[in-house]
PDB file of C-alpha atoms and ligand atoms in Angstrom:
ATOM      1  CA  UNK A1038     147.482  75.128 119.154  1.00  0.00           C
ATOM      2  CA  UNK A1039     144.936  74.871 116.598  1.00  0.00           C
ATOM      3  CA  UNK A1040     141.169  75.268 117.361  1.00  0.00           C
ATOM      4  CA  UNK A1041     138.480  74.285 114.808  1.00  0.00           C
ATOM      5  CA  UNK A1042     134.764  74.403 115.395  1.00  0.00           C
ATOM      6  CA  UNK A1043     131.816  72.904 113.437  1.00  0.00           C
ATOM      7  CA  UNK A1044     128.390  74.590 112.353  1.00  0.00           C
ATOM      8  CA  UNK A1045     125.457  74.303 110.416  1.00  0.00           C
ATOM      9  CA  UNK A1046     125.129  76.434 107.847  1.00  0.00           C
ATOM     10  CA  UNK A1047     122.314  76.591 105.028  1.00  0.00           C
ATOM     11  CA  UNK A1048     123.658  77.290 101.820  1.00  0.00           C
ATOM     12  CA  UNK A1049     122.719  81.220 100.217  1.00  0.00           C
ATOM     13  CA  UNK A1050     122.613  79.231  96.780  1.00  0.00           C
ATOM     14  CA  UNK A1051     120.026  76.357  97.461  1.00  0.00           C
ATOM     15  CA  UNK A1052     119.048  76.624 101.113  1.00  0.00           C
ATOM     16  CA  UNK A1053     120.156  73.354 102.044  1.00  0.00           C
ATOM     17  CA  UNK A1054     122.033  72.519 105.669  1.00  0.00           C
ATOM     18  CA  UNK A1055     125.624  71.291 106.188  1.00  0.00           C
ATOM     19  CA  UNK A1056     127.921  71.284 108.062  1.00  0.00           C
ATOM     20  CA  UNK A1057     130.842  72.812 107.907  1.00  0.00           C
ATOM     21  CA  UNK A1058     134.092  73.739 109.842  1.00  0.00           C
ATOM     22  CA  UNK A1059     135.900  76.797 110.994  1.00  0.00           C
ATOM     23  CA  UNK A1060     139.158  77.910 112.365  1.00  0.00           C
ATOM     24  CA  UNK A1061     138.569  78.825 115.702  1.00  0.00           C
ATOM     25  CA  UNK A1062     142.375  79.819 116.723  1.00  0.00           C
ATOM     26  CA  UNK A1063     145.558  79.293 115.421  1.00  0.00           C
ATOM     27  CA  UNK A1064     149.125  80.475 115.411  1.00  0.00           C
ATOM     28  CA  UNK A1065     152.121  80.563 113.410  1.00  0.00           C
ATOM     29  CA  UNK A1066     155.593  80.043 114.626  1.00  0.00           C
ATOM     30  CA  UNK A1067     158.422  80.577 111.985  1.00  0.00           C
ATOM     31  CA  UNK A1068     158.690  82.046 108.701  1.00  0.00           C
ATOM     32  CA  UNK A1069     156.332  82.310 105.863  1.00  0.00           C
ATOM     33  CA  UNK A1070     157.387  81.069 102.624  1.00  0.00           C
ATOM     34  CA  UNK A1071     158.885  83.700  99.948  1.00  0.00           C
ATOM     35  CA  UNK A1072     155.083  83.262  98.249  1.00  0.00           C
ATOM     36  CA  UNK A1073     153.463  84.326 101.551  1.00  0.00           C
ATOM     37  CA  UNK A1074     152.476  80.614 103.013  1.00  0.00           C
ATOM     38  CA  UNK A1075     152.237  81.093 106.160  1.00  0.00           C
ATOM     39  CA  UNK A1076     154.128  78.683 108.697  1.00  0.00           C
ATOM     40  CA  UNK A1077     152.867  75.980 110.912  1.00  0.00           C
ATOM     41  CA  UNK A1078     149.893  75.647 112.819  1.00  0.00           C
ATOM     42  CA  UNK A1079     148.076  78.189 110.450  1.00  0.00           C
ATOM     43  CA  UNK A1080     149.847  76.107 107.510  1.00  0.00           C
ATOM     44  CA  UNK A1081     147.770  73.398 108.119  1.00  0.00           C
ATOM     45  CA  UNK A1082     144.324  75.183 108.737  1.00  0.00           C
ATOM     46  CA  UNK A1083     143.527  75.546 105.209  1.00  0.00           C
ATOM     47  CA  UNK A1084     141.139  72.880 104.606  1.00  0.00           C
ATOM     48  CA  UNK A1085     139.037  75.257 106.561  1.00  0.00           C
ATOM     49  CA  UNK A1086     139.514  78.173 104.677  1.00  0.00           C
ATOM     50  CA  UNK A1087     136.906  77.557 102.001  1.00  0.00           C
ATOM     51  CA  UNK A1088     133.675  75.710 102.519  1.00  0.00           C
ATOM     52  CA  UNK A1089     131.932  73.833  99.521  1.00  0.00           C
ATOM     53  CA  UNK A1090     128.002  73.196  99.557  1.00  0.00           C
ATOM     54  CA  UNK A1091     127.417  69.544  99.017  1.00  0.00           C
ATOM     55  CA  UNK A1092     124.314  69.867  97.912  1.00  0.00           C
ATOM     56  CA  UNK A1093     124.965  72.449  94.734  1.00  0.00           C
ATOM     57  CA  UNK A1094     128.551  72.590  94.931  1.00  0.00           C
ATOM     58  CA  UNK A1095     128.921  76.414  96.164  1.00  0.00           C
ATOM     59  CA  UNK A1096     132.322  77.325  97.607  1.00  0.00           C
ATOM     60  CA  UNK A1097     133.272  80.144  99.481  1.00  0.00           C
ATOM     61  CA  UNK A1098     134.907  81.508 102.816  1.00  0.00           C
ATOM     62  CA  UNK A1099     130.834  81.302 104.172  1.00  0.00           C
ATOM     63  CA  UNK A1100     128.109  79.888 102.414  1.00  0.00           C
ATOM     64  CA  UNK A1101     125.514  80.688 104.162  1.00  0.00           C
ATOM     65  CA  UNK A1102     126.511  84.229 102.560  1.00  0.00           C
ATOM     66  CA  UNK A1103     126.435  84.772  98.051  1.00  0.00           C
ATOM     67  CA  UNK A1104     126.361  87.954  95.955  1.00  0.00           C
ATOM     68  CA  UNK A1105     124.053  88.387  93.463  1.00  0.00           C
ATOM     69  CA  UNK A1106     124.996  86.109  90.698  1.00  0.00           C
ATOM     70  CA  UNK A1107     126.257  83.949  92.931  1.00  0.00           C
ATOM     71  CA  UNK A1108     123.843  81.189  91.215  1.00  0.00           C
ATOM     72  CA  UNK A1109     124.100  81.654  87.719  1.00  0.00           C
ATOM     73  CA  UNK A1110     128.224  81.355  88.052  1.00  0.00           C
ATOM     74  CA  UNK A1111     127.902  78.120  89.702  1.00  0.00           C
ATOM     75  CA  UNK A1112     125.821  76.710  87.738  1.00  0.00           C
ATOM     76  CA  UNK A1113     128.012  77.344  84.140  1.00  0.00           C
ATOM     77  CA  UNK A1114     129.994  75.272  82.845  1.00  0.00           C
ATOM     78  CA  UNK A1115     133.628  76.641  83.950  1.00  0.00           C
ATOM     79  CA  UNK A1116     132.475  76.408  87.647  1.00  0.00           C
ATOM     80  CA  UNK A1117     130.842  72.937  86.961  1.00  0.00           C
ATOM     81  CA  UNK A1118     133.889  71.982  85.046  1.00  0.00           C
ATOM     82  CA  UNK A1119     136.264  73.185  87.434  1.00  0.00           C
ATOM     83  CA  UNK A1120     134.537  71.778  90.678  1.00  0.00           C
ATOM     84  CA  UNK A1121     134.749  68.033  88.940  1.00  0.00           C
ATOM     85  CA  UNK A1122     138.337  68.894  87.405  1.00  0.00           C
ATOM     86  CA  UNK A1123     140.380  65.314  88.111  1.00  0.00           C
ATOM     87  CA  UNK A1124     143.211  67.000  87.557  1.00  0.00           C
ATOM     88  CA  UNK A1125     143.407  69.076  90.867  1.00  0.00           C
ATOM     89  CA  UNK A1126     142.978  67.766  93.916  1.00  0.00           C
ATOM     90  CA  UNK A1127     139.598  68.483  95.915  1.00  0.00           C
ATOM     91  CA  UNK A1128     140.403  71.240  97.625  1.00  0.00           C
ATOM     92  CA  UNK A1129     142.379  73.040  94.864  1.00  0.00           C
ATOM     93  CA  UNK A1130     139.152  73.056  92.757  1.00  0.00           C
ATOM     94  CA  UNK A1131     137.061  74.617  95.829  1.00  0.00           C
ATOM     95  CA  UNK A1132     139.677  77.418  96.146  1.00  0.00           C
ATOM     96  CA  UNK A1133     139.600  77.814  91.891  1.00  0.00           C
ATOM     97  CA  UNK A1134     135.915  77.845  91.937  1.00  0.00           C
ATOM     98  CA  UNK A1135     135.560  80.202  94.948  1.00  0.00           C
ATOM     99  CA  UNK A1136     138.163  82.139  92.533  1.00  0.00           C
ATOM    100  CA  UNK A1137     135.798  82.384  89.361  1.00  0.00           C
ATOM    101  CA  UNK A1138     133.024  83.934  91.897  1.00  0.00           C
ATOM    102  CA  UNK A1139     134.972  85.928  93.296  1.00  0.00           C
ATOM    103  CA  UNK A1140     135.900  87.280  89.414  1.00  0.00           C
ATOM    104  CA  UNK A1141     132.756  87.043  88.249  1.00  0.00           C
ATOM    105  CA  UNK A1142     132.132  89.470  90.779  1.00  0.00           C
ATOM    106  CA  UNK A1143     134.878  91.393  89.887  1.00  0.00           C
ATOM    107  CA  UNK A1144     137.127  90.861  92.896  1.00  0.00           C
ATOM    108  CA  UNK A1145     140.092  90.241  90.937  1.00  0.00           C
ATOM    109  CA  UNK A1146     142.752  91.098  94.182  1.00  0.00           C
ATOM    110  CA  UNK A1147     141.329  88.355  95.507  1.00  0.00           C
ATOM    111  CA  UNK A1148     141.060  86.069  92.800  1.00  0.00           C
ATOM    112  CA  UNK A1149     145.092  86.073  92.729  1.00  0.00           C
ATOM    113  CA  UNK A1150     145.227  84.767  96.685  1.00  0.00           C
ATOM    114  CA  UNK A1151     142.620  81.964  95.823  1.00  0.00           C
ATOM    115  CA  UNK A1152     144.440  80.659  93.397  1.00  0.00           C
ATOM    116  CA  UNK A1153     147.754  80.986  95.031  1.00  0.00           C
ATOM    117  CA  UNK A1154     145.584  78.881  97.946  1.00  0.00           C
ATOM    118  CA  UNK A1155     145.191  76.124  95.166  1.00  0.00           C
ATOM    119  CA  UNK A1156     148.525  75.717  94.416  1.00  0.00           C
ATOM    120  CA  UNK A1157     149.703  75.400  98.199  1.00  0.00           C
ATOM    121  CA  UNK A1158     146.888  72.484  98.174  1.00  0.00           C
ATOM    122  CA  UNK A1159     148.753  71.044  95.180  1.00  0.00           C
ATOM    123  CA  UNK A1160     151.942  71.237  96.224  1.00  0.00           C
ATOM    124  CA  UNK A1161     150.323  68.845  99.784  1.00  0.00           C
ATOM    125  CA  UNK A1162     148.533  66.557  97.766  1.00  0.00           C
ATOM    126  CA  UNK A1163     151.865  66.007  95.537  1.00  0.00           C
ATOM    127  CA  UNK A1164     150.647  66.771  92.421  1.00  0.00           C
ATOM    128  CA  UNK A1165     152.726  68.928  90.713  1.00  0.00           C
ATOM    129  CA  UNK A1166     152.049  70.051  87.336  1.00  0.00           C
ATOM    130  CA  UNK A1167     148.683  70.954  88.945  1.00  0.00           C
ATOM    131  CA  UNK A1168     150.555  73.200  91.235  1.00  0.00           C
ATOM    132  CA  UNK A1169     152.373  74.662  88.595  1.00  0.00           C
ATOM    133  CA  UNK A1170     149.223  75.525  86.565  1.00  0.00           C
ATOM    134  CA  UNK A1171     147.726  76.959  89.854  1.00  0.00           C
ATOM    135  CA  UNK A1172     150.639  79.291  89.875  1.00  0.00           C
ATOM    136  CA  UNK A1173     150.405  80.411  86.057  1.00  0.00           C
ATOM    137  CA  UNK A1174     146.927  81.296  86.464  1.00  0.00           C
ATOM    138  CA  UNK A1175     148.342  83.145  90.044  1.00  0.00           C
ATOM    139  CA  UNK A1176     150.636  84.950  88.120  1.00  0.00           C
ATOM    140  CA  UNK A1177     148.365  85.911  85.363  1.00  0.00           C
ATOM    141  CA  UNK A1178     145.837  87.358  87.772  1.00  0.00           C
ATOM    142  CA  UNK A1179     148.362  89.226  89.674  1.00  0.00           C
ATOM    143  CA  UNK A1180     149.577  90.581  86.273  1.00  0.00           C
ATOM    144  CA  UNK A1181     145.934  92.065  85.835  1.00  0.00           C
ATOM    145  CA  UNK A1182     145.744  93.290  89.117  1.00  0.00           C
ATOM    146  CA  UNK A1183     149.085  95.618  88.611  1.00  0.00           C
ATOM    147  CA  UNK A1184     147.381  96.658  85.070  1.00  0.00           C
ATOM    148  CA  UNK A1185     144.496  97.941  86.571  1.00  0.00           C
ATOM    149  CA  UNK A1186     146.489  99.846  88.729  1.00  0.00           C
ATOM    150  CA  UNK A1187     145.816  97.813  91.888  1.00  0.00           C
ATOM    151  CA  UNK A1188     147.680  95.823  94.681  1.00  0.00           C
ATOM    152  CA  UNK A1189     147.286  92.880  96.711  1.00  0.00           C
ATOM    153  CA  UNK A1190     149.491  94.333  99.310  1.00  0.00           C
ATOM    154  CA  UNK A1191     148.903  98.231  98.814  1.00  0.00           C
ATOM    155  CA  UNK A1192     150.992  99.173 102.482  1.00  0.00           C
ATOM    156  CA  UNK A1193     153.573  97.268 101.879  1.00  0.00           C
ATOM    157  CA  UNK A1194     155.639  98.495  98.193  1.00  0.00           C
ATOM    158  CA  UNK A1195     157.114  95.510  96.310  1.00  0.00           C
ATOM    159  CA  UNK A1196     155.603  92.674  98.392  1.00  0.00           C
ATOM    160  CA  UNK A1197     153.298  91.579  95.383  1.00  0.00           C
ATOM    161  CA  UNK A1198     156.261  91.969  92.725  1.00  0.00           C
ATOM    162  CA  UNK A1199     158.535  89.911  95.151  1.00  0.00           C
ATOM    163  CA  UNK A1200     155.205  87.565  94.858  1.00  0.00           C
ATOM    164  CA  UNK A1201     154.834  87.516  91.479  1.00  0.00           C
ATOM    165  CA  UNK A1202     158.596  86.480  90.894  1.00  0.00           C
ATOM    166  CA  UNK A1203     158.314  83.857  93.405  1.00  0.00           C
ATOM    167  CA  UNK A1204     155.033  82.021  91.310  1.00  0.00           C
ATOM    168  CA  UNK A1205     156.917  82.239  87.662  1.00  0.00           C
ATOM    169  CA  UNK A1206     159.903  80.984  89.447  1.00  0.00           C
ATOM    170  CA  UNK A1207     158.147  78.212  91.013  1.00  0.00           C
ATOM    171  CA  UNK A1208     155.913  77.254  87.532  1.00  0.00           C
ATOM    172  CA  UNK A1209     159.608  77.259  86.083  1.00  0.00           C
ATOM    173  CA  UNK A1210     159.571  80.100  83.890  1.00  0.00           C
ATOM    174  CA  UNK A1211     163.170  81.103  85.012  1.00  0.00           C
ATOM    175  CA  UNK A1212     163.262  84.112  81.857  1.00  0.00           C
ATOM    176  CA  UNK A1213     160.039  85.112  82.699  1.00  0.00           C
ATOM    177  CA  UNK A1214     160.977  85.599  86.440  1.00  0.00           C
ATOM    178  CA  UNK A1215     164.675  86.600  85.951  1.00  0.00           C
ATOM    179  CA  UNK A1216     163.009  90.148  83.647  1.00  0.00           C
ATOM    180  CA  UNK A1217     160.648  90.414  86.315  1.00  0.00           C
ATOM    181  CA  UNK A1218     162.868  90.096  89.286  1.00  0.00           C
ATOM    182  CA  UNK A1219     165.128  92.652  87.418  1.00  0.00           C
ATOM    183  CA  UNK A1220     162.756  94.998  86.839  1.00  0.00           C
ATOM    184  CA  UNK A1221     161.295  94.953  90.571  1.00  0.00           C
ATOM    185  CA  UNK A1222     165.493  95.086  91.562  1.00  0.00           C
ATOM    186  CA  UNK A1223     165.213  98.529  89.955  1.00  0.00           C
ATOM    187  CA  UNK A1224     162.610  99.789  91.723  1.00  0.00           C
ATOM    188  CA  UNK A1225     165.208  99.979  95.431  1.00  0.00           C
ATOM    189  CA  UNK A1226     162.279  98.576  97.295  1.00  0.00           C
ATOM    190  CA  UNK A1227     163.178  98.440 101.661  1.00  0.00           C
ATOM    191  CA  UNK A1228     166.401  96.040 102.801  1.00  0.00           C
ATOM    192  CA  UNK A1229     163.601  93.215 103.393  1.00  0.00           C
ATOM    193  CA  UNK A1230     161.615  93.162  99.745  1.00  0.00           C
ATOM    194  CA  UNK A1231     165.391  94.160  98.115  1.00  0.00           C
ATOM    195  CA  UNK A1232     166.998  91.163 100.067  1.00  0.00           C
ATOM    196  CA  UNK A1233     163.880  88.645  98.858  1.00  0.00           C
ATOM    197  CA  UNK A1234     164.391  89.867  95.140  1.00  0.00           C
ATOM    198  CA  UNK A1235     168.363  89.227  95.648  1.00  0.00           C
ATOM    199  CA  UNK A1236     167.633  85.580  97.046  1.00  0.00           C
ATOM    200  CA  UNK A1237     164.680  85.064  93.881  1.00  0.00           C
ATOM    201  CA  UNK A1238     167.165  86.090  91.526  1.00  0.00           C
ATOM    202  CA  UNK A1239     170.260  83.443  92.929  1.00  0.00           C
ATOM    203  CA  UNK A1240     167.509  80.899  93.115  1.00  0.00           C
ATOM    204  CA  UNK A1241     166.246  81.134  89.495  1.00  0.00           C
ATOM    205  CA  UNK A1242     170.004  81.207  87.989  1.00  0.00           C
ATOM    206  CA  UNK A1243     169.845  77.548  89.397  1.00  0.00           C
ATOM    207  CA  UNK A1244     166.671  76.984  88.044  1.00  0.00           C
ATOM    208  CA  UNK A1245     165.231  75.944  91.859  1.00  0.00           C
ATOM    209  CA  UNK A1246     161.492  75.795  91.962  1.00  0.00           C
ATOM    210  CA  UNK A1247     161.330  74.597  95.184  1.00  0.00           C
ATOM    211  CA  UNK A1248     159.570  76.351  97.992  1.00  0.00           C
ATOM    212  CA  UNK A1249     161.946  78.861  99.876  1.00  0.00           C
ATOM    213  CA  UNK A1250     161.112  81.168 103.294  1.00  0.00           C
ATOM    214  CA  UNK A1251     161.532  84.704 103.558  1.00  0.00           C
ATOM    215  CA  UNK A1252     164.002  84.382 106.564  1.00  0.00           C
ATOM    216  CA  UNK A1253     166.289  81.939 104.167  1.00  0.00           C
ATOM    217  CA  UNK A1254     166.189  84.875 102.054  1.00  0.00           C
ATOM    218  CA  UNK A1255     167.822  86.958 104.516  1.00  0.00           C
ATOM    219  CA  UNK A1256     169.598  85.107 106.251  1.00  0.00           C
ATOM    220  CA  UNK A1257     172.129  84.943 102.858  1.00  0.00           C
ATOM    221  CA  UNK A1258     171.967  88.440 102.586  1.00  0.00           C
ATOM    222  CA  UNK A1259     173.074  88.298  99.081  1.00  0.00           C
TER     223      UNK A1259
HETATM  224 ZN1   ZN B2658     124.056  74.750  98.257  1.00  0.00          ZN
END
């Protein structure tokens, strides 16, 4: 089962008290979607996986904790926009404003799983051309991260290619994800990554963009 617990925290950015809710325990029983979503209980945990302020609007993992900067990023007008943004649901724009701190401190690895975090609260809430923004931006920011030379997943070779794929193929940009899943086919990644790129590649020659798991995915064995 799921355990959450409650605390009060005062804010790093304006020192006021809230409370706010952690996960205490959870599990997760199943497989995890071919974007990395993990499966039920942990699933549904993720309303507590990024706290807002709601005094000044400061979201992160912990606010009672801020980087330098921290202040001056929430309080321009691409954090204020994005924290108001009707387009998104609530907890979509806490994960994509948590994102712009986290690359305005130049944590762009993690920017990529933020946003990723925003589109898996877009696809609950229903709203779906949200989601597929969320995913753009996802795949745009995982796109940097590979140009810098870094990975999300460093251990584990074509994990964040077999990512990438799955977010274009999602937004719906089947050419997009077809070259991509192509070129990470190439690479002869393990049985497992090789076996995910086989089942992304099927999927986006019928144009699917719905979610998939990683055990589907080999369980075809295409
Ligand atoms: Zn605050």
């Amino acid at each position: 089962m799921t355990t959450f617990y409650s605390e009060e925290l005062e804010c790093y950015v304006c020192g006021k008290t809230s409370t706010q809710t952690s996960v205490g325990s959870t599990n997760a029983f199943g497989s995890p979607d071919l974007d990395g979503r993990p499966p039920e209980m942990q699933r549904s945990t993720m309303g507590a996986w990024v706290q807002r302020c709601p005094s000044c609007g400061y979201c992160s993992a912990d606010i009672s904790e801020g980087k330098p900067g921290t202040r001056e990023l929430i309080e321009s007008d691409s954090y204020k926009n994005q924290l108001g943004d009707p387009g998104y649901p609530k907890l979509a724009n806490m994960f994509l404003c948590f994102s712009i701190l986290e690359e305005g401190a130049g944590n762009i690895v993690s920017v990529v799983q933020l946003q990723i975090n925003a589109s898996w609260a877009c696809d609950d809430a229903g709203t779906g051309s949200s989601a597929r923004e969320c995913r753009l931006k996802s795949a745009a920011s995982l796109e940097k991260v590979r140009d810098s030379g870094m990975k999300m997943h460093p251990e584990e070779p074509g994990v964040d290619e077999a990512i990438l794929v799955d977010l274009l193929r999602r937004a719906g940009q089947h050419e997009k994800a077809r070259s991509r899943c192509r070129e990470a086919l190439e690479q002869g990644y393990t049985d497992t990554v090789g076996g995910v790129l086989e089942f992304e590649n099927e999927l986006i020659s019928q144009q699917d963009v719905a979610p998939h798991t990683i055990a589907e995915a080999l369980e075809k064995g295409v």
